[in-house]
Amino acid sequence: RRVSTFAEARVDVGGWFAGMGEVESASSLPVVLLAAALGFIVVMLVMQTLKQRTVGDGAGSAPGVPAQPREKIRFTTDSLKEFTGAQGKPVYVAVKDPFSDEVTVFDMTKGIDFYGPGSPYNVFAGRNASHGLAKSSTDPEDVTQPLDKLSYSEQDTLMQWYTKFASKYPKIGYLSDQDLPAAALGASSDSQHPAVKKTQ
């Protein structure tokens, strides 16, 4: 009988410990859920803060895309010529937009090591470089030719250059000049920003 009683006692003790384990598991469940909820809230708050900083720093631009000026400046061929990076001036390069009729003027000043005075691509600075870029040529005679005779491959090359510039440099304005060949023209010349003097 003693053996039987001892065995029963051992079973009872084992059951007691098992019951304690169930109680602990049941009681820890709300704690786990609470911790998960708090962690989720913290993550959401951090993401919201980062989003607000990105919007504030980039003026609403998508990450990696340069902030654009609120008002685009109209340039002519002559007024654009002075922006080659010489004498401390910025570097502007005009490129035909493959997705519209506009010739976009990019502010390439942060790439002055490549497009500034004495650099390999300074021939593009202060000019409509569309033809030269399409031809992948730095020959001054190739830079500002009409675009109507470009091959499909050259048009694709021009589109790649434009897309690359648009992802790295701000669009400061557009080029519009009645003296340019029709194939190289962008926006109309009905109006001009007062910051750029008309020299026709």
Coordinates of C-alpha atoms in Angstrom, one line a residue:
R1 CA 0.0 0.0 0.0
R2 CA 2.9 2.3 0.7
V3 CA 4.2 1.7 -2.8
S4 CA 0.9 2.5 -4.2
T5 CA 0.5 5.6 -2.2
F6 CA 4.0 6.7 -3.2
A7 CA 3.2 6.1 -6.8
E8 CA 0.0 8.1 -6.5
A9 CA 1.8 10.9 -4.8
R10 CA 4.4 11.0 -7.5
V11 CA 1.6 11.1 -10.1
D12 CA -0.1 13.9 -8.2
V13 CA 3.2 15.9 -8.0
G14 CA 3.8 15.4 -11.7
G15 CA 0.3 16.6 -12.4
W16 CA 0.8 19.6 -10.2
F17 CA 3.9 20.6 -12.1
A18 CA 2.2 20.0 -15.4
G19 CA -0.7 22.2 -14.2
M20 CA 1.7 24.9 -13.2
G21 CA 3.3 24.8 -16.7
E22 CA -0.2 25.3 -18.2
V23 CA -0.9 28.2 -16.0
E24 CA 2.4 29.8 -16.8
S25 CA 1.9 29.4 -20.5
A26 CA -1.6 30.8 -20.3
S27 CA -0.6 33.7 -18.2
S28 CA 2.4 34.6 -20.5
L29 CA 0.3 34.7 -23.6
P30 CA -1.1 38.2 -23.0
V31 CA 2.4 39.5 -22.2
V32 CA 3.7 38.2 -25.6
L33 CA 0.7 39.8 -27.4
L34 CA 1.3 43.1 -25.6
A35 CA 5.0 43.1 -26.5
A36 CA 4.2 42.3 -30.1
A37 CA 1.7 45.2 -30.3
L38 CA 4.1 47.6 -28.7
G39 CA 6.8 46.6 -31.1
F40 CA 4.5 47.1 -34.1
I41 CA 3.6 50.6 -32.8
V42 CA 7.2 51.6 -32.4
V43 CA 8.1 50.4 -36.0
M44 CA 5.1 52.3 -37.4
L45 CA 6.2 55.5 -35.6
V46 CA 9.8 55.2 -36.8
M47 CA 8.6 54.7 -40.4
Q48 CA 6.3 57.7 -40.2
T49 CA 9.1 59.9 -38.9
L50 CA 11.5 58.8 -41.6
K51 CA 8.8 59.4 -44.3
Q52 CA 8.2 62.9 -43.0
R53 CA 11.9 63.7 -43.1
T54 CA 12.2 62.4 -46.6
V55 CA 9.3 64.5 -47.8
G56 CA 10.6 67.6 -46.0
D57 CA 14.2 67.2 -47.3
G58 CA 13.2 66.4 -50.9
A59 CA 10.4 68.8 -51.3
G60 CA 8.0 66.0 -52.1
S61 CA 10.4 64.3 -54.6
A62 CA 10.8 60.5 -54.7
P63 CA 14.0 59.2 -53.0
G64 CA 17.0 59.8 -55.3
V65 CA 15.3 62.3 -57.5
P66 CA 16.6 65.9 -57.3
A67 CA 14.2 68.5 -56.1
Q68 CA 12.9 70.6 -59.0
P69 CA 12.5 74.4 -59.0
R70 CA 8.9 75.7 -58.7
E71 CA 9.2 77.8 -61.8
K72 CA 11.1 76.7 -64.9
I73 CA 13.3 79.3 -66.6
R74 CA 13.2 79.8 -70.3
F75 CA 16.6 80.0 -72.0
T76 CA 17.6 80.9 -75.6
T77 CA 20.7 79.5 -77.3
D78 CA 22.5 82.8 -76.7
S79 CA 21.5 83.1 -73.0
L80 CA 22.5 79.5 -72.3
K81 CA 26.1 79.9 -73.7
E82 CA 27.3 81.7 -70.5
F83 CA 26.6 78.8 -68.2
T84 CA 29.7 76.7 -68.8
G85 CA 31.1 76.7 -65.3
A86 CA 33.6 79.5 -66.2
Q87 CA 34.2 82.3 -63.8
G88 CA 32.3 80.6 -61.0
K89 CA 29.0 80.3 -63.0
P90 CA 26.9 77.2 -62.9
V91 CA 27.0 74.5 -65.6
Y92 CA 23.8 74.1 -67.6
V93 CA 23.3 71.5 -70.3
A94 CA 20.2 71.3 -72.6
V95 CA 18.9 67.9 -73.7
K96 CA 15.8 67.1 -75.8
D97 CA 13.1 65.4 -73.7
P98 CA 12.3 62.1 -75.5
F99 CA 8.9 62.0 -73.9
S100 CA 7.7 65.5 -75.0
D101 CA 8.6 68.3 -77.3
E102 CA 10.6 70.2 -74.6
V103 CA 14.3 70.7 -74.6
T104 CA 15.1 70.5 -70.9
V105 CA 17.9 72.5 -69.3
F106 CA 19.7 70.6 -66.5
D107 CA 21.8 72.2 -63.7
M108 CA 24.9 70.0 -63.9
T109 CA 27.0 72.1 -61.5
K110 CA 27.5 69.3 -59.0
G111 CA 29.1 67.3 -61.9
I112 CA 31.5 70.2 -62.8
D113 CA 34.4 67.8 -62.7
F114 CA 32.9 66.1 -65.8
Y115 CA 31.2 69.1 -67.5
G116 CA 33.1 72.1 -66.2
P117 CA 36.0 74.0 -67.8
G118 CA 38.8 71.6 -68.9
S119 CA 36.7 68.5 -68.3
P120 CA 36.1 65.8 -70.9
Y121 CA 32.4 66.8 -71.5
N122 CA 32.7 70.6 -71.3
V123 CA 31.8 70.7 -75.0
F124 CA 28.2 70.1 -73.9
A125 CA 28.1 72.9 -71.3
G126 CA 26.0 75.9 -72.2
R127 CA 24.6 74.2 -75.3
N128 CA 21.8 72.0 -76.6
A129 CA 23.9 68.8 -76.4
S130 CA 21.2 66.5 -77.7
H131 CA 22.8 65.6 -81.0
G132 CA 26.2 65.0 -79.5
L133 CA 24.8 62.8 -76.7
A134 CA 22.8 60.8 -79.2
K135 CA 25.9 60.3 -81.3
S136 CA 28.1 59.7 -78.2
S137 CA 30.4 62.3 -79.7
T138 CA 32.3 65.2 -78.1
D139 CA 33.2 66.7 -81.5
P140 CA 31.9 70.3 -81.3
E141 CA 30.5 69.9 -84.9
D142 CA 28.3 67.1 -83.7
V143 CA 26.9 68.6 -80.6
T144 CA 24.2 71.0 -81.9
Q145 CA 23.1 69.4 -85.2
P146 CA 19.4 68.7 -86.0
L147 CA 17.9 65.5 -84.6
D148 CA 15.6 64.5 -87.5
K149 CA 18.2 62.2 -89.0
L150 CA 19.0 60.2 -85.9
S151 CA 18.8 56.5 -86.2
Y152 CA 16.6 54.5 -83.8
S153 CA 19.7 53.3 -81.9
E154 CA 20.9 57.0 -81.6
Q155 CA 17.4 58.0 -80.4
D156 CA 17.6 55.3 -77.8
T157 CA 21.0 56.5 -76.7
L158 CA 19.7 60.0 -76.3
M159 CA 16.8 58.7 -74.2
Q160 CA 19.2 56.9 -71.9
W161 CA 21.3 60.1 -71.4
Y162 CA 18.2 62.1 -70.7
T163 CA 16.9 59.6 -68.2
K164 CA 20.4 59.5 -66.5
F165 CA 20.5 63.3 -66.2
A166 CA 16.9 63.5 -64.9
S167 CA 17.8 61.1 -62.1
K168 CA 20.9 63.0 -61.0
Y169 CA 20.5 66.7 -61.8
P170 CA 17.8 69.3 -61.3
K171 CA 15.7 70.5 -64.2
I172 CA 16.4 74.3 -64.1
G173 CA 14.4 75.3 -67.1
Y174 CA 13.9 74.7 -70.9
L175 CA 15.4 75.9 -74.1
S176 CA 13.3 77.7 -76.7
D177 CA 14.8 79.6 -79.6
Q178 CA 13.3 80.4 -83.0
D179 CA 16.7 80.3 -84.6
L180 CA 17.1 76.6 -83.9
P181 CA 16.1 73.9 -86.5
A182 CA 12.6 72.6 -85.9
A183 CA 13.9 69.1 -85.1
A184 CA 15.9 70.5 -82.2
L185 CA 13.2 72.8 -80.8
G186 CA 11.4 72.3 -77.5
A187 CA 8.8 74.5 -75.9
S188 CA 7.3 77.5 -77.6
S189 CA 8.9 81.0 -77.4
D190 CA 5.8 82.9 -76.4
S191 CA 7.1 83.9 -73.0
Q192 CA 10.4 84.2 -71.2
H193 CA 11.4 84.2 -67.6
P194 CA 12.6 87.7 -66.6
A195 CA 15.7 86.2 -65.1
V196 CA 17.0 85.3 -68.5
K197 CA 17.6 88.2 -70.9
K198 CA 16.3 87.7 -74.5
T199 CA 19.2 88.2 -77.0
Q200 CA 17.7 87.7 -80.4

